[in-house]
Each structure stands twice: as structure tokens, then as C-alpha cells.
Short mmCIF file of C-alpha atoms in Angstrom, two decimals:
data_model
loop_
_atom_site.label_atom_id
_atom_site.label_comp_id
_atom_site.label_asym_id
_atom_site.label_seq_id
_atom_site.Cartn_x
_atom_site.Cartn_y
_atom_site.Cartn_z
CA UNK A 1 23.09 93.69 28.15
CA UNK A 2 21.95 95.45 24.95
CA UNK A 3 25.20 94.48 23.59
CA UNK A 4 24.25 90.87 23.22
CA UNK A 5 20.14 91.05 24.00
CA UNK A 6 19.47 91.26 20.08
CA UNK A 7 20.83 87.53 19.83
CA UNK A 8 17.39 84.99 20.47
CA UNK A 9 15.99 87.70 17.74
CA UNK A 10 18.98 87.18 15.28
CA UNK A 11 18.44 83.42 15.61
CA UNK A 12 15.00 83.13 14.85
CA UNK A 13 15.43 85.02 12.09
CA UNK A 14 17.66 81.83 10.53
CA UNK A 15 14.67 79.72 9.53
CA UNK A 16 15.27 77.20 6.76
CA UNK A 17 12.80 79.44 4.37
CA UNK A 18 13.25 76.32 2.23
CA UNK A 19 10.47 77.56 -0.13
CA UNK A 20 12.22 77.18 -3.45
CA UNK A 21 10.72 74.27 -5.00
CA UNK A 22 7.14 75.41 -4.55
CA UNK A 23 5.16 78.29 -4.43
CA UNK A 24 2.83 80.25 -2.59
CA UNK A 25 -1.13 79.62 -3.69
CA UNK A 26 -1.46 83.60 -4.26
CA UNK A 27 1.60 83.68 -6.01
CA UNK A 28 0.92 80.55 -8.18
CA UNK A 29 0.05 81.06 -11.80
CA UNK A 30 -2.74 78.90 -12.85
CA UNK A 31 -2.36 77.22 -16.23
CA UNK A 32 -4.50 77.86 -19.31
CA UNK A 33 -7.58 76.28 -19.31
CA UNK A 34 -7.91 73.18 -21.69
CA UNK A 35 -10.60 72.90 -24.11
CA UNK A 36 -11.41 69.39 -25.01
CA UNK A 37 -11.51 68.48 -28.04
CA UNK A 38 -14.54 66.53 -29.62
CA UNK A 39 -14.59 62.67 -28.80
CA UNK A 40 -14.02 61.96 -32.41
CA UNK A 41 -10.86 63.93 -32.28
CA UNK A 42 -7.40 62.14 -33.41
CA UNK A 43 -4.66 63.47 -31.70
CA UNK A 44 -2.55 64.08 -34.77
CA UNK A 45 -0.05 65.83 -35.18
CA UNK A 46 0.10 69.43 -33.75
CA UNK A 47 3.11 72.37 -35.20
CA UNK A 48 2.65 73.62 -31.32
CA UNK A 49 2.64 71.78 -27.79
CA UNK A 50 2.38 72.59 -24.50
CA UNK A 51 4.24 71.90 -21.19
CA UNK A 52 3.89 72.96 -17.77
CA UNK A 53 7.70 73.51 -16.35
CA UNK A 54 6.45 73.20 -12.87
CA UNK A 55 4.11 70.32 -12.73
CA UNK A 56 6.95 68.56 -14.73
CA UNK A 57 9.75 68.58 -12.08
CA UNK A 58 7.01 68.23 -9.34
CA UNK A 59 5.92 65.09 -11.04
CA UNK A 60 8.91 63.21 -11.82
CA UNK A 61 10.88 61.34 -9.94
CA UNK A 62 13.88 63.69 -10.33
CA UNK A 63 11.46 66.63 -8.52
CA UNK A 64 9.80 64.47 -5.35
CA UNK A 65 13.41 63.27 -4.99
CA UNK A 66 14.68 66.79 -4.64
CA UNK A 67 11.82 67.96 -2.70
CA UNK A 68 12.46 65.05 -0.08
CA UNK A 69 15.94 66.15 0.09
CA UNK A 70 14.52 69.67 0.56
CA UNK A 71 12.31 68.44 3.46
CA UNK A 72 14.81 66.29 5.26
CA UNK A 73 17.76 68.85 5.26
CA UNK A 74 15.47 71.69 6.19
CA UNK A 75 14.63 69.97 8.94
CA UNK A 76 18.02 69.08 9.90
CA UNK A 77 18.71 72.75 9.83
CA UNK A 78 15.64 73.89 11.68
CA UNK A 79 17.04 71.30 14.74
CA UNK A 80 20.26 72.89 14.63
CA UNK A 81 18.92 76.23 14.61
CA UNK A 82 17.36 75.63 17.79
CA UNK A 83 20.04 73.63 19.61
CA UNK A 84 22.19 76.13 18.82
CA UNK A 85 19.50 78.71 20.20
CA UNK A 86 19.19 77.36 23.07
CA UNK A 87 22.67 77.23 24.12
CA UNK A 88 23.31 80.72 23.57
CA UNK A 89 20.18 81.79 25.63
CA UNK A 90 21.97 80.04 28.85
CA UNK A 91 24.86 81.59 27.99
CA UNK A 92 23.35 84.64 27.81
CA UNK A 93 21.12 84.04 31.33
CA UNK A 94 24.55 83.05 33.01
CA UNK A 95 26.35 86.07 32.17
CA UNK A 96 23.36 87.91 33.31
CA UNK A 97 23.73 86.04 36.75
CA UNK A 98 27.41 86.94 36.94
CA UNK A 99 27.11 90.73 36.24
CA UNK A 100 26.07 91.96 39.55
CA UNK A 101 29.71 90.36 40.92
CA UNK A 102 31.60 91.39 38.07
CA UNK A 103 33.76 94.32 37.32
CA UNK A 104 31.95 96.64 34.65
CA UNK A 105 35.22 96.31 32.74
CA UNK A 106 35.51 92.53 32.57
CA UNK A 107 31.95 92.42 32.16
CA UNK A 108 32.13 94.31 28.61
CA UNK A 109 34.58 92.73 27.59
CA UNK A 110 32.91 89.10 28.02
CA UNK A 111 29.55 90.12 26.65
CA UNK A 112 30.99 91.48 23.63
CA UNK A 113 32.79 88.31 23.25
CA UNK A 114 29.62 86.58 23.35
CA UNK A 115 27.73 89.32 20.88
CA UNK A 116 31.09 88.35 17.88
CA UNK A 117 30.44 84.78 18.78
CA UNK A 118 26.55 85.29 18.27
CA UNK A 119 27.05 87.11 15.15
CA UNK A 120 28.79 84.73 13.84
CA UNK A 121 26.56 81.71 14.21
CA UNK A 122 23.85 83.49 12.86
CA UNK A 123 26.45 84.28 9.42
CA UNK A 124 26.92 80.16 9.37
CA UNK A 125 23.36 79.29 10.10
CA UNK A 126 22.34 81.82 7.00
CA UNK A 127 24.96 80.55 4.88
CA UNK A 128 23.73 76.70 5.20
CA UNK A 129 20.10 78.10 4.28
CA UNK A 130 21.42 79.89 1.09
CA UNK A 131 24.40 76.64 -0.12
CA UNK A 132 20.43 74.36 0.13
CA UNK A 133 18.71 76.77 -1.78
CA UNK A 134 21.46 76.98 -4.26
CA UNK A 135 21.81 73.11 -4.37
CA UNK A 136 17.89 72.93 -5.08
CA UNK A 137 18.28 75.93 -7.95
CA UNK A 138 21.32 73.91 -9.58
CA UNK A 139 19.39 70.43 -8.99
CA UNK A 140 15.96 71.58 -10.73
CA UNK A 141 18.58 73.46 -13.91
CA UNK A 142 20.19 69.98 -14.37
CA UNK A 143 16.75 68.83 -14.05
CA UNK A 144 15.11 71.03 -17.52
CA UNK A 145 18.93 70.73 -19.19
CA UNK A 146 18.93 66.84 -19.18
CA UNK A 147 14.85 67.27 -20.45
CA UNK A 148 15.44 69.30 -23.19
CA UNK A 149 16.93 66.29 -25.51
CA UNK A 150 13.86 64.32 -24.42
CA UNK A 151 11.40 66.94 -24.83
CA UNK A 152 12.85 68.07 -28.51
CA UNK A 153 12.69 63.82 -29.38
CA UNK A 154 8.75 64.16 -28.64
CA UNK A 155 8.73 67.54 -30.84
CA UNK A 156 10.19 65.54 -33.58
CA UNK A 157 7.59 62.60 -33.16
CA UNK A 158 4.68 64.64 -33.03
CA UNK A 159 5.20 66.63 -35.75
CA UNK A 160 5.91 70.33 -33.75
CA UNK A 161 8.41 73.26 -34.27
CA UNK A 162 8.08 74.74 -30.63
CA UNK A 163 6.77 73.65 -27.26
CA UNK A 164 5.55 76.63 -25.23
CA UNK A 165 5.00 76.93 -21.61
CA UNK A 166 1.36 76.43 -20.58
CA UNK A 167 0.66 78.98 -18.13
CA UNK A 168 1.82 81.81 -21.08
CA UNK A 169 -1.04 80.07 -23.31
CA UNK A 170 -4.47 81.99 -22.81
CA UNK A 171 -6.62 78.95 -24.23
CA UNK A 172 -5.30 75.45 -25.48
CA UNK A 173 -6.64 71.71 -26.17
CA UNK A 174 -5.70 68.94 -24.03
CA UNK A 175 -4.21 67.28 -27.19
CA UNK A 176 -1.43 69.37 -27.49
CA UNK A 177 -0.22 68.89 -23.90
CA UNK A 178 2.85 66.88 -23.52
CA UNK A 179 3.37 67.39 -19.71
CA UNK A 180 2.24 63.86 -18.36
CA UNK A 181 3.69 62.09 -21.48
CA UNK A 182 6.78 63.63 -21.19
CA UNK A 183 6.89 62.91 -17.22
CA UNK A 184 6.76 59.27 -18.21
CA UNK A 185 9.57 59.67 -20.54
CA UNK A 186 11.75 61.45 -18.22
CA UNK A 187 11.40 58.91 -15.49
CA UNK A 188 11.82 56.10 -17.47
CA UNK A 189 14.99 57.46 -19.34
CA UNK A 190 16.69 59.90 -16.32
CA UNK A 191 15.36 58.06 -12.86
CA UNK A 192 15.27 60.67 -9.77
CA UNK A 193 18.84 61.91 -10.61
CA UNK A 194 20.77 61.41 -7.31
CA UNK A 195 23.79 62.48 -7.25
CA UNK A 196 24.16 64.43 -10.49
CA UNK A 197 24.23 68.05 -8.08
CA UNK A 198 25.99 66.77 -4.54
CA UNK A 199 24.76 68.00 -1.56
CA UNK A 200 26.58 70.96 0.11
CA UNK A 201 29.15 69.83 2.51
CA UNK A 202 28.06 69.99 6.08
CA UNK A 203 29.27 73.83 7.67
#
């Protein structure tokens, strides 16, 4: 049965892996501390400001609505995987039964029927992981290119020429950090952005 044994292993190895809105705590990069500024401070008008990319999409609406999405389909995928699982491991335990009162002949030719059919569930169950995973890449991209007019409106009111990403910044004041304002702005003006990347079609 070697011809077909490697199949519960291929299976398993079709997790939904849907990891690509976060990241790992070890692989995280922290953002640069803040110094604050003195209580007297007016937040004026500063030529640089400061956004975190991440903590913007996880904080809006548009980002906890993908990240639902994320959760919900994963775990549509993760009951499939195992249904699907399942099924072939009785298929697998009945042909076992049967190969003692087979011919050796008929019995190869069945179990490598069963290996292409294996083989190929596992290509379909990988290739629903990867179309989610590309939805959620082209989601969060239509996420930043529908910010960018809204973030270069709040460079223009506040006086700046660039906005930098705040993990790249070694040291920075809280005053120059448009991350929560800009949140507000985003919600306000896009919503959670349903429907602007559909979902994959079902496989």
C-alpha cells in the first residue's frame, strides 16, 4: 500500500496557514519609541509624520473586516480539509480489507487510482489556501491605494512633505504620529470596504 499510504500525510499538510494578515511576535518589528513632548507643547505643524502601515489596516474597519473574512473562510477550509480526510482514510482502510481477496493485478490498478485521486485533492485543497491568501494580499493593496489620497490630504493640512513608516524611525514624538487620526479618517470616508476585492469563487 505504499502507493497510496503517503495520503493522511499529504492532507494534513493542507492547513489553511491563513497567517497573512498578522505576524508572528518574534518576527514582529516593534515601532520606534515615542518621546513625549513637553505638556506645553502645540502640536504645530511638523515637515515629517509618522504612520504605522500595520496598526493602520489592523485598526480600521477595512482590516477587522478582512481579518473576519480571513477567520471565517479559514475555517471553512480547515472543515473541508478534514471531511475530505476522512473519507479518503476509509477508502483507503477498505481497499486494505479487499486486498487479501483481490488479484495483485486489479489490486494495483485500484490503489493507484486512488493515489491520482488523492493527489489531486490535495492540488485543490492547496490551491483554495493560496486564491485566500491572494484575496487577503489584493484586499489589504486596495486597502493602502484608496489611503494614500487621504493620507496625502492630512500631509497637506499639517504642514508635511513626507510621511514615513514608523517602525524605520529610530526615535520620534508622539506629535508627529498620524496613525490613529488617520484611522478615523479612513473609516469615516472608506467604511470596511466589502466588496471592492470579491471573494474567490468556491473550488
Amino acid at each position: 500500500m505504499a502507493v497510496y499510504r503517503r495520503l493522511a500525510v499529504a492532507l494534513l499538510l493542507v492547513a489553511p496557514g491563513l497567517a497573512l494578515a498578522q505576524q508572528s511576535p518574534q518576527d514582529a518589528v516593534p515601532p520606534a519609541p515615542a518621546v513625549q513632548p513637553p505638556a506645553d507643547a502645540v502640536r504645530s505643524a511638523a515637515p515629517i509624520l509618522t504612520v504605522d502601515q500595520d496598526v493602520l489596516f489592523a485598526a480600521s474597519d477595512w482590516g477587522q473586516r478582512t481579518q473576519r473574512v480571513l477567520d471565517e473562510e479559514g475555517g471553512k477550509i480547515e472543515a473541508e480539509n478534514e471531511r475530505l480526510a476522512s473519507q479518503l482514510s476509509a477508502e483507503e482502510a477498505t481497499l486494505t480489507e479487499q486486498r487479501g481477496t483481490m488479484d495483485p493485478a486489479e489490486f494495483r490498478k485500484l490503489a493507484e487510482a486512488f493515489d491520482t485521486r488523492a493527489t489531486e485533492v490535495r492540488r485543490q485543497r492547496a490551491q483554495v489556501v493560496q486564491d485566500l491568501n491572494a484575496w487577503a494580499e489584493a484586499d489589504r493593496t486596495a486597502f493602502y491605494r484608496a489611503a494614500r489620497p487621504l493620507m496625502a490630504e492630512m500631509m497637506q493640512e499639517r504642514g508635511a512633505v513626507a510621511v514615513l513608516d514608523r517602525r524605520t524611525v529610530f526615535v520620534s514624538m508622539d506629535a508627529i504620529d498620524m496613525t490613529q487620526a488617520l484611522v478615523a479618517r479612513l473609516n469615516a470616508a472608506l467604511g470596511d470596504g466589502a466588496g471592492t476585492v470579491p471573494l474567490p469563487g468556491p473550488k
